[in-house]
Short mmCIF file of C-alpha atoms and ligand atoms in Angstrom, two decimals:
data_model
loop_
_atom_site.label_atom_id
_atom_site.label_comp_id
_atom_site.label_asym_id
_atom_site.label_seq_id
_atom_site.Cartn_x
_atom_site.Cartn_y
_atom_site.Cartn_z
CA UNK J 256 24.95 -16.87 -183.58
CA UNK J 257 24.53 -20.31 -185.02
CA UNK J 258 22.13 -22.68 -183.47
CA UNK J 259 23.89 -25.49 -181.58
CA UNK J 260 23.01 -29.07 -182.41
CA UNK J 261 20.35 -28.53 -185.03
CA UNK J 262 20.20 -26.14 -187.93
CA UNK J 263 16.53 -25.28 -187.75
CA UNK J 264 15.49 -21.67 -187.29
CA UNK J 265 15.21 -20.98 -183.57
CA UNK J 266 11.67 -21.16 -182.27
CA UNK J 267 11.18 -21.42 -178.53
CA UNK J 268 8.00 -21.58 -176.54
CA UNK J 269 7.03 -20.80 -172.99
CA UNK J 270 4.32 -23.32 -172.21
CA UNK J 271 2.80 -22.66 -168.80
CA UNK J 272 -0.16 -24.48 -167.33
CA UNK J 273 -2.63 -21.91 -166.01
CA UNK J 274 -3.25 -23.71 -162.74
CA UNK J 275 -2.25 -20.94 -160.36
CA UNK J 276 -0.31 -17.72 -160.15
CA UNK J 277 2.97 -17.51 -162.07
CA UNK J 278 5.94 -17.80 -159.74
CA UNK J 279 9.44 -16.51 -160.17
CA UNK J 280 10.78 -19.84 -161.44
CA UNK J 281 8.26 -19.77 -164.30
CA UNK J 282 9.13 -16.19 -165.09
CA UNK J 283 12.82 -17.13 -165.25
CA UNK J 284 12.02 -19.90 -167.75
CA UNK J 285 10.06 -17.43 -169.87
CA UNK J 286 12.92 -14.93 -169.67
CA UNK J 287 15.47 -17.51 -170.83
CA UNK J 288 13.14 -18.50 -173.68
CA UNK J 289 12.91 -14.85 -174.63
CA UNK J 290 16.66 -14.20 -174.33
CA UNK J 291 17.46 -17.23 -176.44
CA UNK J 292 14.91 -16.30 -179.10
CA UNK J 293 16.13 -12.70 -179.27
CA UNK J 294 19.78 -13.68 -179.16
CA UNK J 295 19.38 -15.93 -182.18
CA UNK J 296 16.95 -13.71 -184.06
CA UNK J 297 14.38 -16.45 -183.52
CA UNK J 298 10.74 -16.53 -182.47
CA UNK J 299 9.31 -16.49 -178.95
CA UNK J 300 6.00 -18.28 -178.61
CA UNK J 301 3.49 -18.43 -175.77
CA UNK J 302 1.47 -21.62 -175.61
CA UNK J 303 -1.09 -22.32 -172.92
CA UNK J 304 -1.12 -25.90 -171.65
CA UNK J 305 -4.55 -26.07 -170.08
CA UNK J 306 -5.50 -29.68 -170.68
CA UNK J 307 -5.70 -30.43 -166.98
CA UNK J 308 -9.19 -29.05 -166.65
CA UNK J 309 -9.49 -29.98 -162.98
CA UNK J 310 -6.68 -27.61 -162.11
CA UNK J 311 -7.51 -24.88 -164.64
CA UNK J 312 -7.83 -21.39 -163.20
CA UNK J 313 -9.01 -18.71 -165.65
CA UNK J 314 -7.76 -15.87 -163.46
CA UNK J 315 -4.25 -17.21 -163.54
CA UNK J 316 -4.16 -17.03 -167.34
CA UNK J 317 -4.77 -13.31 -167.32
CA UNK J 318 -2.34 -12.73 -164.51
CA UNK J 319 0.27 -14.82 -166.30
CA UNK J 320 0.09 -12.69 -169.42
CA UNK J 321 0.22 -9.53 -167.29
CA UNK J 322 3.34 -10.83 -165.53
CA UNK J 323 5.15 -11.61 -168.78
CA UNK J 324 4.30 -8.24 -170.27
CA UNK J 325 5.30 -6.48 -167.05
CA UNK J 326 8.79 -7.91 -167.53
CA UNK J 327 8.71 -6.86 -171.18
CA UNK J 328 8.55 -10.38 -172.60
CA UNK J 329 6.32 -9.77 -175.59
CA UNK J 330 5.62 -12.99 -177.46
CA UNK J 331 5.74 -13.13 -181.26
CA UNK J 332 3.05 -15.80 -181.47
CA UNK J 333 0.50 -16.73 -178.85
CA UNK J 334 -3.12 -16.82 -177.76
CA UNK J 335 -4.02 -13.17 -178.17
CA UNK J 336 -1.60 -12.17 -180.93
CA UNK J 337 -2.19 -15.25 -183.11
CA UNK J 338 0.36 -16.68 -185.51
CA UNK J 339 0.81 -19.32 -188.19
CA UNK J 340 0.16 -22.22 -185.79
CA UNK J 341 -2.94 -20.93 -184.02
CA UNK J 342 -4.69 -21.80 -181.82
CA UNK J 343 -2.07 -21.56 -179.07
CA UNK J 344 -4.37 -22.79 -176.31
CA UNK J 345 -4.27 -26.55 -176.02
CA UNK J 346 -7.92 -27.17 -175.14
CA UNK J 347 -8.74 -25.57 -178.49
CA UNK J 348 -6.54 -28.18 -180.18
CA UNK J 349 -8.15 -31.30 -178.70
CA UNK J 350 -9.02 -32.81 -182.10
CA UNK J 351 -5.38 -32.54 -183.21
CA UNK J 352 -4.19 -34.63 -180.26
CA UNK J 353 -6.93 -37.20 -180.79
CA UNK J 354 -5.87 -37.62 -184.42
CA UNK J 355 -2.28 -38.02 -183.32
CA UNK J 356 -3.16 -40.59 -180.69
CA UNK J 357 -4.95 -42.54 -183.46
CA UNK J 358 -1.80 -42.40 -185.55
CA UNK J 359 0.19 -44.02 -182.76
CA UNK J 360 -2.52 -46.64 -182.21
CA UNK J 361 -2.41 -47.53 -185.88
CA UNK J 362 1.35 -47.87 -185.79
CA UNK J 363 1.15 -50.09 -182.73
CA UNK J 364 3.24 -47.59 -180.78
CA UNK J 365 0.37 -47.01 -178.38
CA UNK J 366 -2.57 -49.03 -177.10
CA UNK J 367 -5.93 -48.56 -175.47
CA UNK J 368 -6.09 -49.38 -171.80
CA UNK J 369 -9.43 -50.17 -170.19
CA UNK J 370 -8.25 -50.57 -166.62
CA UNK J 371 -10.52 -48.80 -164.16
CA UNK J 372 -9.29 -46.47 -161.43
CA UNK J 373 -10.23 -49.14 -158.86
CA UNK J 374 -8.19 -51.77 -160.63
CA UNK J 375 -5.17 -49.44 -160.80
CA UNK J 376 -5.44 -48.68 -157.10
CA UNK J 377 -5.64 -52.36 -156.24
CA UNK J 378 -2.69 -53.08 -158.49
CA UNK J 379 -0.59 -50.39 -156.79
CA UNK J 380 -1.51 -51.61 -153.33
CA UNK J 381 -0.56 -55.12 -154.27
CA UNK J 382 2.76 -53.87 -155.70
CA UNK J 383 3.47 -52.00 -152.50
CA UNK J 384 2.56 -54.96 -150.35
CA UNK J 385 4.85 -57.28 -152.31
CA UNK J 386 7.55 -54.61 -152.47
CA UNK J 387 7.60 -54.39 -156.26
CA UNK J 388 8.17 -51.09 -158.02
CA UNK J 389 4.84 -49.41 -158.56
CA UNK J 390 3.61 -48.64 -162.04
CA UNK J 391 1.19 -49.82 -164.66
CA UNK J 392 1.58 -53.56 -165.16
CA UNK J 393 0.78 -53.35 -168.90
CA UNK J 394 -2.16 -55.73 -168.63
CA UNK J 395 -4.05 -54.10 -171.54
CA UNK J 396 -0.97 -53.99 -173.71
CA UNK J 397 -1.13 -57.73 -174.13
CA UNK J 398 -4.87 -58.17 -174.66
CA UNK J 399 -5.72 -60.44 -177.56
CA UNK J 400 -7.62 -58.91 -180.50
CA UNK J 401 -10.73 -60.76 -179.29
CA UNK J 402 -10.43 -59.40 -175.73
CA UNK J 403 -9.95 -55.93 -177.11
CA UNK J 404 -12.95 -56.21 -179.41
CA UNK J 405 -15.05 -57.41 -176.51
CA UNK J 406 -14.14 -54.34 -174.41
CA UNK J 407 -14.83 -52.03 -177.31
CA UNK J 408 -18.19 -53.68 -177.96
CA UNK J 409 -19.08 -53.20 -174.30
CA UNK J 410 -18.28 -49.49 -174.73
CA UNK J 411 -15.75 -49.46 -171.89
CA UNK J 412 -14.02 -46.13 -171.37
CA UNK J 413 -10.34 -46.20 -172.20
CA UNK J 414 -7.15 -44.21 -172.15
CA UNK J 415 -4.34 -44.39 -174.70
CA UNK J 416 -0.96 -45.45 -173.37
CA UNK J 417 2.47 -45.33 -174.96
CA UNK J 418 3.92 -48.78 -175.61
CA UNK J 419 7.40 -48.20 -174.23
CA UNK J 420 10.00 -50.63 -175.62
CA UNK J 421 10.53 -53.23 -172.94
CA UNK J 422 14.20 -53.54 -173.69
CA UNK J 423 17.05 -51.30 -174.71
CA UNK J 424 18.02 -47.82 -173.68
CA UNK J 425 16.91 -44.32 -174.54
CA UNK J 426 19.46 -41.55 -174.95
CA UNK J 427 18.92 -37.85 -175.36
CA UNK J 428 21.08 -34.78 -175.16
CA UNK J 429 20.43 -31.96 -172.76
CA UNK J 430 22.19 -28.80 -173.82
CA UNK J 431 23.02 -27.92 -170.23
CA UNK J 432 23.64 -31.37 -168.81
CA UNK J 433 25.06 -33.36 -171.69
CA UNK J 434 24.09 -36.82 -172.82
CA UNK J 435 21.66 -38.74 -170.62
CA UNK J 436 20.81 -42.42 -171.04
CA UNK J 437 18.15 -44.41 -169.25
CA UNK J 438 17.25 -48.04 -169.32
CA UNK J 439 13.81 -48.47 -170.89
CA UNK J 440 12.91 -50.90 -168.15
CA UNK J 441 12.75 -47.96 -165.78
CA UNK J 442 10.06 -46.29 -167.90
CA UNK J 443 6.29 -46.61 -167.67
CA UNK J 444 3.66 -46.97 -170.36
CA UNK J 445 2.51 -43.40 -169.74
CA UNK J 446 -1.00 -42.26 -170.54
CA UNK J 447 -1.08 -40.07 -173.66
CA UNK J 448 -4.81 -39.51 -174.04
CA UNK J 449 -7.20 -39.51 -171.09
CA UNK J 450 -10.67 -41.01 -171.07
CA UNK J 451 -12.17 -37.51 -171.38
CA UNK J 452 -10.49 -37.28 -174.80
CA UNK J 453 -7.97 -34.68 -173.65
CA UNK J 454 -4.27 -35.39 -173.95
CA UNK J 455 -1.72 -35.53 -171.16
CA UNK J 456 1.28 -33.26 -171.22
CA UNK J 457 3.39 -36.07 -172.75
CA UNK J 458 1.31 -36.15 -175.90
CA UNK J 459 0.13 -32.55 -176.21
CA UNK J 460 3.51 -30.95 -175.70
CA UNK J 461 5.27 -33.28 -178.15
CA UNK J 462 2.61 -32.85 -180.83
CA UNK J 463 2.62 -29.09 -180.44
CA UNK J 464 6.39 -28.80 -180.30
CA UNK J 465 6.48 -30.66 -183.61
CA UNK J 466 3.62 -28.83 -185.34
CA UNK J 467 4.78 -25.46 -184.07
CA UNK J 468 8.31 -26.25 -185.30
CA UNK J 469 9.89 -25.69 -181.91
CA UNK J 470 13.67 -25.95 -182.15
CA UNK J 471 14.56 -25.68 -178.44
CA UNK J 472 12.64 -26.66 -175.35
CA UNK J 473 13.73 -24.81 -172.24
CA UNK J 474 11.89 -26.06 -169.20
CA UNK J 475 12.33 -26.72 -165.50
CA UNK J 476 14.56 -29.47 -164.24
CA UNK J 477 11.50 -31.26 -162.83
CA UNK J 478 10.80 -32.45 -166.39
CA UNK J 479 14.18 -34.12 -166.82
CA UNK J 480 12.94 -37.52 -165.66
CA UNK J 481 10.17 -37.58 -168.28
CA UNK J 482 12.43 -36.54 -171.16
CA UNK J 483 13.07 -40.19 -172.21
CA UNK J 484 9.32 -40.67 -172.58
CA UNK J 485 9.21 -37.59 -174.75
CA UNK J 486 12.03 -38.88 -176.88
CA UNK J 487 10.10 -42.15 -177.34
CA UNK J 488 6.86 -40.34 -178.24
CA UNK J 489 8.66 -38.23 -180.81
CA UNK J 490 10.43 -41.30 -182.21
CA UNK J 491 7.15 -43.19 -182.43
CA UNK J 492 5.88 -40.44 -184.72
CA UNK J 493 9.13 -40.43 -186.67
CA UNK J 494 9.86 -36.81 -185.79
CA UNK J 495 12.94 -34.95 -184.61
CA UNK J 496 13.21 -34.10 -180.91
CA UNK J 497 13.78 -30.38 -180.26
CA UNK J 498 17.00 -29.54 -178.42
CA UNK J 499 16.28 -29.95 -174.72
CA UNK J 500 17.64 -27.69 -172.00
CA UNK J 501 16.45 -28.32 -168.45
CA UNK J 502 16.93 -25.24 -166.34
CA UNK J 503 18.12 -25.59 -162.75
CA UNK J 504 15.57 -25.53 -159.99
CA UNK J 505 15.40 -22.44 -157.81
CA UNK J 506 15.78 -23.23 -154.15
CA UNK J 507 14.16 -21.88 -151.06
CA UNK J 508 15.96 -19.00 -149.27
CA UNK J 509 17.23 -21.62 -146.82
CA UNK J 510 18.94 -23.38 -149.76
CA UNK J 511 17.20 -26.65 -148.87
CA UNK J 512 14.00 -27.53 -150.72
CA UNK J 513 12.61 -26.23 -153.99
CA UNK J 514 11.30 -22.67 -153.77
CA UNK J 515 7.75 -22.79 -152.55
CA UNK J 516 4.90 -21.19 -154.45
CA UNK J 517 3.83 -19.26 -151.39
CA UNK J 518 5.61 -16.38 -149.81
CA UNK J 519 7.67 -17.49 -146.90
CA UNK J 520 8.77 -15.95 -143.67
CA UNK J 521 12.22 -17.04 -142.56
CA UNK J 522 13.64 -15.51 -139.39
CA UNK J 523 11.16 -12.65 -139.54
CA UNK J 524 11.94 -11.74 -143.14
CA UNK J 525 9.32 -12.19 -145.81
CA UNK J 526 10.35 -13.86 -149.06
CA UNK J 527 7.98 -13.38 -151.98
CA UNK J 528 7.46 -16.08 -154.59
CA UNK J 529 4.70 -15.02 -156.96
CA UNK J 530 5.19 -12.57 -159.79
CA UNK J 531 2.17 -10.45 -158.89
CA UNK J 532 3.57 -10.05 -155.36
CA UNK J 533 6.85 -8.71 -156.73
CA UNK J 534 4.87 -6.31 -158.91
CA UNK J 535 2.83 -4.94 -156.02
CA UNK J 536 5.88 -4.69 -153.77
CA UNK J 537 7.31 -2.28 -156.30
CA UNK J 538 10.14 -4.09 -157.97
CA UNK J 539 11.00 -2.42 -161.25
CA UNK J 540 10.83 -4.59 -164.37
CA UNK J 541 14.35 -3.59 -165.42
CA UNK J 542 15.74 -4.66 -162.04
CA UNK J 543 13.88 -7.97 -162.21
CA UNK J 544 15.07 -8.56 -165.78
CA UNK J 545 18.66 -7.97 -164.71
CA UNK J 546 18.27 -10.11 -161.59
CA UNK J 547 16.61 -13.12 -163.23
CA UNK J 548 19.06 -13.13 -166.12
CA UNK J 549 21.68 -14.04 -163.53
CA UNK J 550 19.68 -16.82 -161.90
CA UNK J 551 21.30 -19.89 -163.42
CA UNK J 552 23.26 -17.96 -166.03
CA UNK J 553 25.79 -15.23 -165.49
CA UNK J 554 26.17 -12.12 -167.59
CA UNK J 555 29.63 -11.30 -166.26
CA UNK J 556 30.79 -11.77 -162.67
CA UNK J 557 32.38 -8.32 -162.71
CA UNK J 558 29.36 -6.42 -164.01
CA UNK J 559 26.32 -5.92 -161.80
CA UNK J 560 24.13 -3.79 -164.01
CA UNK J 561 23.61 -4.27 -167.70
CA UNK J 562 21.12 -3.30 -170.35
CA UNK J 563 18.56 -5.70 -171.76
CA UNK J 564 20.21 -5.47 -175.17
CA UNK J 565 23.56 -6.42 -173.69
CA UNK J 566 22.04 -9.48 -172.01
CA UNK J 567 20.41 -10.53 -175.29
CA UNK J 568 23.70 -10.10 -177.11
CA UNK J 569 25.63 -12.35 -174.73
CA UNK J 570 23.06 -14.89 -173.59
CA UNK J 571 24.04 -18.46 -174.28
CA UNK J 572 21.75 -21.28 -173.25
CA UNK J 573 24.56 -23.82 -173.25
CA UNK J 574 26.33 -21.81 -170.53
CA UNK J 575 23.51 -22.21 -168.02
CA UNK J 576 24.70 -23.73 -164.78
CA UNK J 577 22.90 -27.02 -164.10
CA UNK J 578 23.23 -26.63 -160.35
CA UNK J 579 20.19 -25.57 -158.34
CA UNK J 580 20.71 -22.40 -156.32
CA UNK J 581 18.78 -20.28 -153.85
CA UNK J 582 17.56 -16.89 -155.01
CA UNK J 583 19.78 -14.09 -153.73
CA UNK J 584 16.91 -11.92 -152.51
CA UNK J 585 19.26 -9.33 -151.00
CA UNK J 586 20.81 -8.88 -154.40
CA UNK J 587 17.38 -8.23 -155.88
CA UNK J 588 16.72 -5.53 -153.30
CA UNK J 589 20.09 -3.96 -153.92
CA UNK J 590 19.59 -4.01 -157.69
CA UNK J 591 16.12 -2.59 -157.38
CA UNK J 592 17.53 0.27 -155.30
CA UNK J 593 20.07 0.94 -158.04
CA UNK J 594 17.39 1.06 -160.70
CA UNK J 595 15.18 3.28 -158.54
CA UNK J 596 18.02 5.81 -158.31
CA UNK J 597 18.52 5.78 -162.07
CA UNK J 598 15.06 6.97 -162.99
CA UNK J 599 13.94 10.60 -162.83
CA UNK J 600 11.96 11.76 -159.80
CA UNK J 601 8.99 12.32 -162.11
CA UNK J 602 9.17 8.72 -163.33
CA UNK J 603 9.55 7.51 -159.77
CA UNK J 604 6.53 9.52 -158.71
CA UNK J 605 4.52 7.90 -161.51
CA UNK J 606 5.61 4.43 -160.37
CA UNK J 607 4.78 5.20 -156.75
CA UNK J 608 1.31 6.59 -157.30
CA UNK J 609 -0.52 3.26 -157.81
CA UNK J 610 1.11 1.81 -154.69
CA UNK J 611 0.50 4.89 -152.54
CA UNK J 612 -3.02 5.28 -153.85
CA UNK J 613 -3.87 1.74 -152.83
CA UNK J 614 -2.20 1.85 -149.43
CA UNK J 615 -3.14 5.37 -148.40
CA UNK J 616 -6.59 5.14 -149.99
CA UNK J 617 -6.17 8.38 -151.90
CA UNK J 618 -7.30 8.59 -155.54
CA UNK J 619 -4.36 8.46 -157.97
CA UNK J 620 -5.38 11.70 -159.69
CA UNK J 621 -5.30 13.50 -156.37
CA UNK J 622 -1.82 12.23 -155.64
CA UNK J 623 -0.68 13.20 -159.10
CA UNK J 624 -1.69 16.80 -158.43
CA UNK J 625 -0.29 16.89 -154.89
CA UNK J 626 2.88 18.92 -154.52
CA UNK J 627 3.78 17.11 -151.28
CA UNK J 628 4.85 14.21 -153.46
CA UNK J 629 6.91 16.44 -155.73
CA UNK J 630 8.86 17.63 -152.71
CA UNK J 631 9.17 14.29 -150.90
CA UNK J 632 9.88 11.88 -153.75
CA UNK J 633 13.38 13.23 -154.48
CA UNK J 634 14.08 13.07 -150.73
CA UNK J 635 13.34 9.35 -150.47
CA UNK J 636 14.65 8.24 -153.86
CA UNK J 637 18.10 7.43 -152.43
CA UNK J 638 16.60 5.47 -149.58
CA UNK J 639 14.24 3.06 -151.33
CA UNK J 640 14.93 -0.54 -152.18
CA UNK J 641 11.34 -1.45 -152.89
CA UNK J 642 8.71 1.03 -153.99
CA UNK J 643 6.29 -0.10 -151.29
CA UNK J 644 8.74 1.16 -148.65
CA UNK J 645 7.71 4.66 -149.72
CA UNK J 646 4.48 4.22 -147.78
CA UNK J 647 6.30 3.97 -144.46
CA UNK J 648 8.56 6.90 -145.41
CA UNK J 649 5.85 9.38 -146.30
CA UNK J 650 2.43 8.25 -145.06
CA UNK J 651 2.55 10.86 -142.26
CA UNK J 652 2.53 13.64 -144.84
CA UNK J 653 -0.93 12.60 -146.03
CA UNK J 654 -2.57 12.30 -142.65
CA UNK J 655 -4.38 14.99 -140.71
CA UNK J 656 -2.54 16.41 -137.71
CA UNK J 657 -4.84 14.57 -135.31
CA UNK J 658 -4.13 11.27 -137.05
CA UNK J 659 -0.48 11.46 -136.12
CA UNK J 660 -0.44 9.31 -133.06
CA UNK J 661 2.48 9.62 -130.72
CA UNK J 662 2.45 6.00 -129.60
CA UNK J 663 5.73 6.61 -127.94
CA UNK J 664 5.87 10.26 -126.76
CA UNK J 665 9.49 9.77 -125.74
CA UNK J 666 10.31 10.08 -129.44
CA UNK J 667 9.43 13.75 -129.02
CA UNK J 668 12.29 14.29 -126.61
CA UNK J 669 15.28 16.04 -128.09
CA UNK J 670 18.65 14.36 -127.57
CA UNK J 671 19.80 15.07 -123.98
CA UNK J 672 16.61 17.10 -123.30
CA UNK J 673 13.85 16.31 -120.84
CA UNK J 674 10.13 16.82 -121.49
CA UNK J 675 10.06 20.42 -120.22
CA UNK J 676 13.09 21.37 -122.33
CA UNK J 677 11.65 19.66 -125.40
CA UNK J 678 8.37 21.53 -124.94
CA UNK J 679 10.35 24.75 -124.73
CA UNK J 680 12.21 23.89 -127.94
CA UNK J 681 8.94 23.24 -129.78
CA UNK J 682 7.55 26.58 -128.60
CA UNK J 683 10.76 28.37 -129.53
CA UNK J 684 10.83 26.83 -133.01
CA UNK J 685 7.14 27.49 -133.56
CA UNK J 686 7.77 31.20 -133.08
CA UNK J 687 10.60 31.00 -135.65
CA UNK J 688 8.44 29.10 -138.13
CA UNK J 689 5.81 31.83 -138.04
CA UNK J 690 8.33 34.41 -139.23
CA UNK J 691 10.00 32.58 -142.13
CA UNK J 692 8.88 33.89 -145.48
CA UNK J 693 9.01 32.26 -148.00
CA UNK J 694 8.76 28.94 -146.15
CA UNK J 695 11.82 27.27 -147.68
CA UNK J 696 13.98 24.43 -146.30
CA UNK J 697 17.35 26.23 -146.28
CA UNK J 698 15.94 29.28 -144.53
CA UNK J 699 14.17 27.22 -141.88
CA UNK J 700 17.31 25.23 -141.30
CA UNK J 701 19.52 28.32 -140.92
CA UNK J 702 17.07 29.89 -138.44
CA UNK J 703 16.81 26.65 -136.42
CA UNK J 704 20.58 26.31 -136.20
CA UNK J 705 20.86 29.87 -134.97
CA UNK J 706 18.26 29.27 -132.25
CA UNK J 707 19.91 26.03 -131.14
CA UNK J 708 23.22 27.85 -130.78
CA UNK J 709 21.59 30.72 -128.89
CA UNK J 710 20.02 28.25 -126.45
CA UNK J 711 23.28 26.35 -126.10
CA UNK J 712 21.90 22.99 -127.33
CA UNK J 713 23.04 20.84 -130.22
CA UNK J 714 21.36 21.27 -133.59
CA UNK J 715 20.34 17.58 -133.50
CA UNK J 716 18.80 18.05 -130.07
CA UNK J 717 16.79 21.02 -131.33
CA UNK J 718 15.60 19.30 -134.54
CA UNK J 719 14.56 16.00 -132.90
CA UNK J 720 11.26 17.10 -131.32
CA UNK J 721 10.17 18.64 -134.64
CA UNK J 722 10.91 15.51 -136.64
CA UNK J 723 8.85 13.41 -134.26
CA UNK J 724 6.09 16.03 -133.98
CA UNK J 725 5.46 16.27 -137.69
CA UNK J 726 5.92 12.62 -138.66
CA UNK J 727 5.25 10.69 -135.47
CA UNK J 728 8.38 8.73 -136.36
CA UNK J 729 11.98 8.53 -135.39
CA UNK J 730 13.16 8.17 -138.95
CA UNK J 731 11.70 10.31 -141.69
CA UNK J 732 12.85 12.12 -144.81
CA UNK J 733 15.00 15.23 -144.27
CA UNK J 734 13.27 17.49 -141.76
CA UNK J 735 13.18 20.82 -143.54
CA UNK J 736 11.93 19.44 -146.85
CA UNK J 737 9.32 17.57 -144.85
CA UNK J 738 8.24 20.87 -143.32
CA UNK J 739 8.10 22.50 -146.72
CA UNK J 740 5.95 19.63 -148.02
CA UNK J 741 3.45 20.01 -145.19
CA UNK J 742 3.32 23.80 -145.31
CA UNK J 743 3.59 26.18 -142.39
CA UNK J 744 0.05 25.87 -141.00
CA UNK J 745 0.10 22.10 -140.85
CA UNK J 746 3.58 22.09 -139.34
CA UNK J 747 2.43 24.46 -136.60
CA UNK J 748 -0.62 22.31 -135.88
CA UNK J 749 1.55 19.22 -135.46
CA UNK J 750 4.11 21.03 -133.36
CA UNK J 751 1.28 22.09 -131.02
CA UNK J 752 0.02 18.48 -130.83
CA UNK J 753 3.51 17.25 -130.14
CA UNK J 754 3.82 19.79 -127.32
CA UNK J 755 0.55 18.58 -125.83
CA UNK J 756 1.63 14.96 -125.98
CA UNK J 757 4.80 15.89 -124.11
CA UNK J 758 2.77 17.81 -121.49
CA UNK J 759 0.72 14.68 -120.85
CA UNK J 760 3.87 12.68 -120.55
CA UNK J 761 5.52 15.14 -118.17
N1 LIG A 821 3.02 -27.05 -168.99
C1 LIG A 821 4.28 -27.39 -168.41
C2 LIG A 821 4.44 -26.64 -167.10
O1 LIG A 821 3.72 -25.71 -166.84
C3 LIG A 821 5.35 -26.95 -169.37
C4 LIG A 821 6.60 -27.68 -169.35
C5 LIG A 821 7.32 -27.38 -170.68
O2 LIG A 821 7.77 -26.27 -170.85
O3 LIG A 821 7.36 -28.26 -171.52
O4 LIG A 821 5.28 -26.95 -166.31
#
């Protein structure tokens, strides 16, 4: 497809600041970058914006790359893969920004500001007290050459600020929101280079977008208000502004504020926010890809599940909805369930092993070789929405009989049976279980049904005490496959324990 607005080859960058764990909003931006790059046959670039050293967190950088790769968003150029515009980590490019700040100083488009932090605080307090709008009062902009020379001679630390035109208007086009115009009087002389010699976002991102030949900037809506500054910075250099597209904010599950970066509990339900949390909860990358593609854009309102290639084929950045919306978490769970059902039981087993291994504290290799999983995984495949739910479904199968605690022995009662009758059912069934050879689900089931009929009780009433005895739970995977997974000896041990628990209750 042709490239709207400009005719440059499409080059898009995801430019996160490694100041904490990647959240779903960031991952959505990266996904849209990726979709747009792939749709146009362009290039997807990862650039690390780490110039805020106070907030830098090395761990988050690694986790960020893991999160992107988990979703399948391989970058064509970036920190570890290199590329024609390396380095892709901003702190390694400090000299480039300093040179560019000098260029603006020489042109008179920027100026050195020597105001101290104390002076700025006083100024703001005064502005608040006299009910003026707060912001830098441009004192250093109008220093005479002599005053400037004096400050330089005294070796005063300084920052570089953009000299924003005091009159006129600035207009830019947002691909999603249309033309936006602001009055320059509303803008501040923003800092471009800090006194530590590192650039602010306003300078670093513009310089890099230019040098890295970025054609489209897709970024969160929170940057919309600074876009006029960016236009002015780019103009001051005499460059072309990339096409801007500000993606809608993702709202909290309540639909009120912006989605928080922490997981949230609303009415007893937990809502995750960070990418690594979604990974450990067992969301499948394909489901997440499908889900996030529809957050702010829509593949087709009549199609729920689509392939990555199909999304790439259709994706159109100009069709993104500018309106903020809450994440439909239920939809994600539903989709994940659909994707879980699509994979083979062997693939599902492989996906479950890391989660089970961690939660059940059993080495992965041991689980891999364990035939209980081979029997149980196909039984729970239909029931899972998140992979971590498997723990609750099958943990009982990996415990010892004496670890099955009957917190609520009434679970062991068969429907419409009292304790004595339930004990009798367990004893009756135990005798049957000893005779079944081979120990296969259909045969056990047929024999149990026969016994229930002979005793004049319902099949459900007869099965109930066994389900609770072997799993300690009211809900578990199908009973007879569960028995097969445990094996006869273990089933008999648990049935005996269940009987004892009922005795104590009686
Ligand atoms: N470093 C900025 C952030 O993490 C990037 C914004 C942009 O994409 O330009 O929000």
